[in-house]
């Protein structure tokens, strides 16, 4: 086994460092706020370090986890926020949308002292839910409760996975197209309004509809086995790493994958929607770690967060 570990360790690729690039100060006229989700770890659904939720349909547990929707607005010029999100498959559904106050936290903006002040959309029959906030004065930007707009969530909801769900990646997506598009009404400063060009010059309202990288979906990965347990023998070890590396080598040579969909999803430890040498490296690293006294009893999820 030690020989196998040594061979695999030499074979797996090393991730390259990502260079840091500083961004310029946000401009009210061009900046686009970001909408994003954040899942919460539960006793039946894991949350990978990059935010992907992982559900094992054969765990014997009710597959449910809480999730939150946030807005990151560095300019803090939002005067009205209408955010909606949808799901398109009955295998992964949403329920129990709550405003942050009812969920036991604070609203992201000042002036919302009670749940009745926050608009909730619970169109479950249309597979859509959402939330809205609006400046009381109607002309000034919303003032954040914390230091940033995403210090507190816009709304909280539950993610439910059916125990009969086929292995796959399921998306919970922000509504970015009409009808019912998510939108943010910006209340521009006088200086920014005066810098506008053409017919829009001097106008202090800017309609923003985040999409793409500014409105990424919540991904739910579903398989019939534990994350990392590719051969489904109830353990995560060098044999799994070897299989991941073998399959990756075949696909890199334009050969057919030897993995089923269940195996491909379980092999994707970093949640980048593919299985490759980096995942093999993580499996091998985890196996080596739990083989030591220091790592004995450590879960794979805990290991991924630490490494």
CSV table of N, CA and C in Angstrom, one decimal, residues 112-208:
chain,number,residue,atom,x,y,z
A,112,UNK,N,-35.6,47.8,8.8
A,112,UNK,CA,-36.4,46.6,8.7
A,112,UNK,C,-36.4,45.9,10.1
A,113,UNK,N,-37.3,46.4,11.0
A,113,UNK,CA,-37.4,46.0,12.3
A,113,UNK,C,-38.3,44.8,12.5
A,114,UNK,N,-39.1,44.5,11.6
A,114,UNK,CA,-40.0,43.3,11.7
A,114,UNK,C,-40.1,42.6,10.4
A,115,UNK,N,-40.5,41.4,10.4
A,115,UNK,CA,-40.6,40.5,9.3
A,115,UNK,C,-41.6,41.1,8.2
A,116,UNK,N,-42.7,41.8,8.7
A,116,UNK,CA,-43.7,42.3,7.8
A,116,UNK,C,-43.2,43.4,6.9
A,117,UNK,N,-42.0,44.0,7.2
A,117,UNK,CA,-41.4,45.0,6.4
A,117,UNK,C,-40.7,44.5,5.1
A,118,UNK,N,-40.5,43.1,5.1
A,118,UNK,CA,-39.7,42.5,4.0
A,118,UNK,C,-40.7,41.7,3.1
A,119,UNK,N,-40.5,42.0,1.8
A,119,UNK,CA,-41.4,41.3,0.9
A,119,UNK,C,-40.9,39.9,0.5
A,120,UNK,N,-41.7,38.9,0.7
A,120,UNK,CA,-41.3,37.5,0.3
A,120,UNK,C,-42.1,37.0,-0.8
A,121,UNK,N,-41.5,36.3,-1.7
A,121,UNK,CA,-42.2,35.6,-2.8
A,121,UNK,C,-42.1,34.1,-2.6
A,122,UNK,N,-43.2,33.4,-2.4
A,122,UNK,CA,-43.2,32.0,-2.2
A,122,UNK,C,-44.0,31.3,-3.2
A,123,UNK,N,-43.7,31.5,-4.5
A,123,UNK,CA,-44.4,30.8,-5.6
A,123,UNK,C,-43.9,29.4,-5.8
A,124,UNK,N,-44.1,28.5,-4.8
A,124,UNK,CA,-43.6,27.2,-4.9
A,124,UNK,C,-44.2,26.4,-6.1
A,125,UNK,N,-45.4,26.7,-6.4
A,125,UNK,CA,-46.0,26.0,-7.5
A,125,UNK,C,-45.4,26.3,-8.9
A,126,UNK,N,-44.7,27.5,-8.9
A,126,UNK,CA,-44.0,27.9,-10.1
A,126,UNK,C,-42.5,27.6,-10.0
A,127,UNK,N,-42.1,26.9,-8.9
A,127,UNK,CA,-40.7,26.6,-8.7
A,127,UNK,C,-39.9,27.8,-8.6
A,128,UNK,N,-40.4,28.8,-7.9
A,128,UNK,CA,-39.7,30.1,-7.7
A,128,UNK,C,-40.0,30.7,-6.3
A,129,UNK,N,-39.0,31.3,-5.7
A,129,UNK,CA,-39.1,32.0,-4.5
A,129,UNK,C,-38.2,33.3,-4.6
A,130,UNK,N,-38.4,34.2,-3.7
A,130,UNK,CA,-37.6,35.4,-3.8
A,130,UNK,C,-37.9,36.4,-2.6
A,131,UNK,N,-37.2,37.5,-2.7
A,131,UNK,CA,-37.4,38.5,-1.6
A,131,UNK,C,-37.1,39.9,-2.2
A,132,UNK,N,-37.7,40.9,-1.5
A,132,UNK,CA,-37.5,42.3,-2.0
A,132,UNK,C,-37.3,43.3,-0.8
A,133,UNK,N,-36.5,44.3,-1.1
A,133,UNK,CA,-36.3,45.4,-0.1
A,133,UNK,C,-36.4,46.7,-0.9
A,134,UNK,N,-36.9,47.7,-0.2
A,134,UNK,CA,-37.0,49.0,-0.8
A,134,UNK,C,-36.8,50.1,0.2
A,135,UNK,N,-36.0,51.1,-0.2
A,135,UNK,CA,-35.7,52.3,0.7
A,135,UNK,C,-37.1,52.9,1.1
A,136,UNK,N,-37.2,53.2,2.3
A,136,UNK,CA,-38.5,53.8,2.8
A,136,UNK,C,-38.8,55.1,2.2
A,137,UNK,N,-37.7,55.9,2.0
A,137,UNK,CA,-37.9,57.3,1.4
A,137,UNK,C,-38.1,57.2,-0.1
A,138,UNK,N,-37.6,56.1,-0.7
A,138,UNK,CA,-37.8,55.9,-2.2
A,138,UNK,C,-36.7,56.6,-3.0
A,139,UNK,N,-35.9,57.5,-2.4
A,139,UNK,CA,-35.0,58.3,-3.1
A,139,UNK,C,-33.5,58.0,-2.7
A,140,UNK,N,-33.3,57.5,-1.5
A,140,UNK,CA,-32.0,57.3,-0.9
A,140,UNK,C,-31.6,55.8,-1.0
A,141,UNK,N,-30.3,55.6,-1.0
A,141,UNK,CA,-29.9,54.2,-1.0
A,141,UNK,C,-30.2,53.5,0.3
A,142,UNK,N,-30.4,52.2,0.3
A,142,UNK,CA,-30.6,51.4,1.5
A,142,UNK,C,-29.3,51.5,2.3
A,143,UNK,N,-29.4,51.6,3.6
A,143,UNK,CA,-28.2,51.7,4.5
A,143,UNK,C,-28.0,50.3,5.2
A,144,UNK,N,-26.8,49.8,5.0
A,144,UNK,CA,-26.5,48.4,5.5
A,144,UNK,C,-26.6,48.4,7.0
A,145,UNK,N,-27.0,47.3,7.6
A,145,UNK,CA,-27.0,47.1,9.0
A,145,UNK,C,-25.6,46.8,9.6
A,146,UNK,N,-24.8,46.1,8.8
A,146,UNK,CA,-23.5,45.8,9.2
A,146,UNK,C,-22.5,46.7,8.4
A,147,UNK,N,-21.2,46.3,8.4
A,147,UNK,CA,-20.2,47.1,7.6
A,147,UNK,C,-20.4,46.9,6.1
A,148,UNK,N,-20.9,45.8,5.7
A,148,UNK,CA,-21.1,45.5,4.3
A,148,UNK,C,-22.5,45.1,4.0
A,149,UNK,N,-22.9,45.1,2.7
A,149,UNK,CA,-24.3,44.7,2.4
A,149,UNK,C,-24.5,43.2,2.6
A,150,UNK,N,-23.5,42.4,2.6
A,150,UNK,CA,-23.7,41.0,2.8
A,150,UNK,C,-23.3,40.5,4.2
A,151,UNK,N,-23.3,41.5,5.2
A,151,UNK,CA,-23.1,41.1,6.6
A,151,UNK,C,-24.2,40.2,7.1
A,152,UNK,N,-25.4,40.3,6.5
A,152,UNK,CA,-26.6,39.5,6.8
A,152,UNK,C,-27.3,39.1,5.5
A,153,UNK,N,-28.0,38.0,5.6
A,153,UNK,CA,-28.6,37.5,4.3
A,153,UNK,C,-29.9,38.2,4.0
A,154,UNK,N,-30.2,38.2,2.7
A,154,UNK,CA,-31.4,38.7,2.2
A,154,UNK,C,-32.6,37.8,2.6
A,155,UNK,N,-32.4,36.5,2.6
A,155,UNK,CA,-33.4,35.5,2.9
A,155,UNK,C,-32.8,34.2,3.2
A,156,UNK,N,-33.5,33.3,3.9
A,156,UNK,CA,-33.1,32.0,4.3
A,156,UNK,C,-34.1,31.0,3.8
A,157,UNK,N,-33.6,29.8,3.3
A,157,UNK,CA,-34.6,28.8,2.8
A,157,UNK,C,-34.0,27.4,2.9
A,158,UNK,N,-34.8,26.4,2.7
A,158,UNK,CA,-34.3,25.0,2.8
A,158,UNK,C,-34.1,24.4,1.4
A,159,UNK,N,-33.1,23.6,1.3
A,159,UNK,CA,-32.9,22.8,0.1
A,159,UNK,C,-33.2,21.4,0.4
A,160,UNK,N,-34.0,20.7,-0.4
A,160,UNK,CA,-34.4,19.3,-0.1
A,160,UNK,C,-34.0,18.5,-1.3
A,161,UNK,N,-33.4,17.3,-1.0
A,161,UNK,CA,-33.0,16.4,-2.1
A,161,UNK,C,-33.7,15.1,-1.9
A,162,UNK,N,-34.3,14.6,-3.0
A,162,UNK,CA,-35.0,13.3,-2.9
A,162,UNK,C,-34.1,12.2,-2.8
A,163,UNK,N,-34.4,11.2,-2.0
A,163,UNK,CA,-33.5,10.0,-1.9
A,163,UNK,C,-33.5,9.2,-3.2
A,164,UNK,N,-34.4,9.5,-4.1
A,164,UNK,CA,-34.4,8.8,-5.4
A,164,UNK,C,-33.8,9.6,-6.5
A,165,UNK,N,-33.2,10.7,-6.2
A,165,UNK,CA,-32.7,11.6,-7.2
A,165,UNK,C,-31.5,10.9,-7.9
A,166,UNK,N,-31.5,10.9,-9.2
A,166,UNK,CA,-30.4,10.4,-10.0
A,166,UNK,C,-29.1,11.2,-9.8
A,167,UNK,N,-28.0,10.5,-9.9
A,167,UNK,CA,-26.7,11.2,-9.7
A,167,UNK,C,-26.6,12.3,-10.8
A,168,UNK,N,-26.3,13.5,-10.3
A,168,UNK,CA,-26.1,14.6,-11.3
A,168,UNK,C,-25.8,15.9,-10.5
A,169,UNK,N,-25.6,17.0,-11.2
A,169,UNK,CA,-25.5,18.3,-10.6
A,169,UNK,C,-26.8,19.1,-10.9
A,170,UNK,N,-27.4,19.6,-9.8
A,170,UNK,CA,-28.6,20.3,-9.9
A,170,UNK,C,-28.4,21.8,-9.6
A,171,UNK,N,-29.0,22.7,-10.3
A,171,UNK,CA,-28.8,24.1,-10.1
A,171,UNK,C,-30.0,24.8,-9.5
A,172,UNK,N,-29.7,25.6,-8.5
A,172,UNK,CA,-30.6,26.6,-7.9
A,172,UNK,C,-30.2,27.9,-8.5
A,173,UNK,N,-30.9,28.6,-9.4
A,173,UNK,CA,-30.4,29.7,-10.2
A,173,UNK,C,-31.2,31.0,-9.9
A,174,UNK,N,-30.5,32.1,-9.8
A,174,UNK,CA,-31.1,33.4,-9.8
A,174,UNK,C,-31.9,33.6,-11.1
A,175,UNK,N,-33.0,34.3,-11.0
A,175,UNK,CA,-33.8,34.6,-12.2
A,175,UNK,C,-33.1,35.8,-12.9
A,176,UNK,N,-32.5,35.6,-14.1
A,176,UNK,CA,-31.8,36.6,-14.7
A,176,UNK,C,-32.4,37.1,-16.1
A,177,UNK,N,-33.5,36.5,-16.4
A,177,UNK,CA,-34.2,36.9,-17.6
A,177,UNK,C,-35.7,37.1,-17.3
A,178,UNK,N,-36.4,37.9,-18.1
A,178,UNK,CA,-37.8,38.1,-18.0
A,178,UNK,C,-38.5,36.8,-18.3
A,179,UNK,N,-39.7,36.5,-17.7
A,179,UNK,CA,-40.4,37.4,-16.7
A,179,UNK,C,-39.8,37.2,-15.3
A,180,UNK,N,-40.1,38.0,-14.4
A,180,UNK,CA,-39.7,38.0,-13.0
A,180,UNK,C,-38.2,38.0,-12.8
A,181,UNK,N,-37.6,38.9,-13.6
A,181,UNK,CA,-36.1,39.0,-13.6
A,181,UNK,C,-35.7,39.7,-12.2
A,182,UNK,N,-34.6,39.2,-11.7
A,182,UNK,CA,-34.0,39.9,-10.5
A,182,UNK,C,-33.4,41.2,-10.9
A,183,UNK,N,-33.7,42.2,-10.1
A,183,UNK,CA,-33.2,43.6,-10.5
A,183,UNK,C,-32.8,44.4,-9.3
A,184,UNK,N,-31.9,45.3,-9.5
A,184,UNK,CA,-31.5,46.2,-8.4
A,184,UNK,C,-31.6,47.7,-9.0
A,185,UNK,N,-32.3,48.5,-8.3
A,185,UNK,CA,-32.4,49.9,-8.7
A,185,UNK,C,-31.4,50.7,-7.9
A,186,UNK,N,-30.4,51.3,-8.6
A,186,UNK,CA,-29.4,52.1,-8.0
A,186,UNK,C,-29.8,53.6,-7.9
A,187,UNK,N,-29.6,54.1,-6.7
A,187,UNK,CA,-29.8,55.6,-6.5
A,187,UNK,C,-28.4,56.3,-6.6
A,188,UNK,N,-28.2,56.8,-7.8
A,188,UNK,CA,-26.8,57.4,-8.0
A,188,UNK,C,-26.6,58.7,-7.2
A,189,UNK,N,-25.4,58.9,-6.9
A,189,UNK,CA,-25.0,60.2,-6.3
A,189,UNK,C,-25.1,61.3,-7.4
A,190,UNK,N,-25.2,62.5,-7.0
A,190,UNK,CA,-25.3,63.6,-8.0
A,190,UNK,C,-24.1,63.6,-8.9
A,191,UNK,N,-22.9,63.4,-8.3
A,191,UNK,CA,-21.7,63.4,-9.1
A,191,UNK,C,-21.8,62.3,-10.2
A,192,UNK,N,-22.2,61.1,-9.8
A,192,UNK,CA,-22.3,60.0,-10.8
A,192,UNK,C,-23.4,60.3,-11.8
A,193,UNK,N,-24.5,60.9,-11.4
A,193,UNK,CA,-25.6,61.2,-12.4
A,193,UNK,C,-25.1,62.2,-13.4
A,194,UNK,N,-24.4,63.2,-12.9
A,194,UNK,CA,-23.9,64.2,-13.8
A,194,UNK,C,-22.8,63.7,-14.8
A,195,UNK,N,-22.2,62.6,-14.5
A,195,UNK,CA,-21.2,62.0,-15.4
A,195,UNK,C,-21.9,61.1,-16.5
A,196,UNK,N,-23.1,60.8,-16.4
A,196,UNK,CA,-23.8,60.0,-17.4
A,196,UNK,C,-23.8,60.7,-18.7
A,197,UNK,N,-23.8,59.9,-19.8
A,197,UNK,CA,-23.8,60.5,-21.1
A,197,UNK,C,-25.1,60.4,-21.8
A,198,UNK,N,-25.3,61.2,-22.8
A,198,UNK,CA,-26.4,61.2,-23.7
A,198,UNK,C,-27.7,61.5,-22.9
A,199,UNK,N,-28.8,60.9,-23.3
A,199,UNK,CA,-30.1,61.2,-22.7
A,199,UNK,C,-30.2,60.8,-21.2
A,200,UNK,N,-29.3,60.0,-20.8
A,200,UNK,CA,-29.3,59.5,-19.4
A,200,UNK,C,-28.6,60.5,-18.5
A,201,UNK,N,-27.9,61.5,-19.0
A,201,UNK,CA,-27.2,62.5,-18.2
A,201,UNK,C,-28.1,63.2,-17.2
A,202,UNK,N,-27.6,63.1,-15.9
A,202,UNK,CA,-28.4,63.8,-14.8
A,202,UNK,C,-29.4,62.9,-14.2
A,203,UNK,N,-29.7,61.8,-14.8
A,203,UNK,CA,-30.7,60.8,-14.2
A,203,UNK,C,-30.0,60.1,-13.1
A,204,UNK,N,-30.7,60.0,-11.9
A,204,UNK,CA,-30.1,59.4,-10.7
A,204,UNK,C,-30.6,58.0,-10.4
A,205,UNK,N,-31.2,57.3,-11.4
A,205,UNK,CA,-31.6,55.9,-11.2
A,205,UNK,C,-31.0,55.1,-12.3
A,206,UNK,N,-30.4,54.0,-11.9
A,206,UNK,CA,-29.8,53.0,-12.8
A,206,UNK,C,-30.3,51.6,-12.5
A,207,UNK,N,-30.9,51.0,-13.5
A,207,UNK,CA,-31.5,49.6,-13.4
A,207,UNK,C,-30.4,48.6,-13.7
A,208,UNK,N,-30.2,47.7,-12.7
A,208,UNK,CA,-29.1,46.7,-12.9
A,208,UNK,C,-29.8,45.3,-12.8
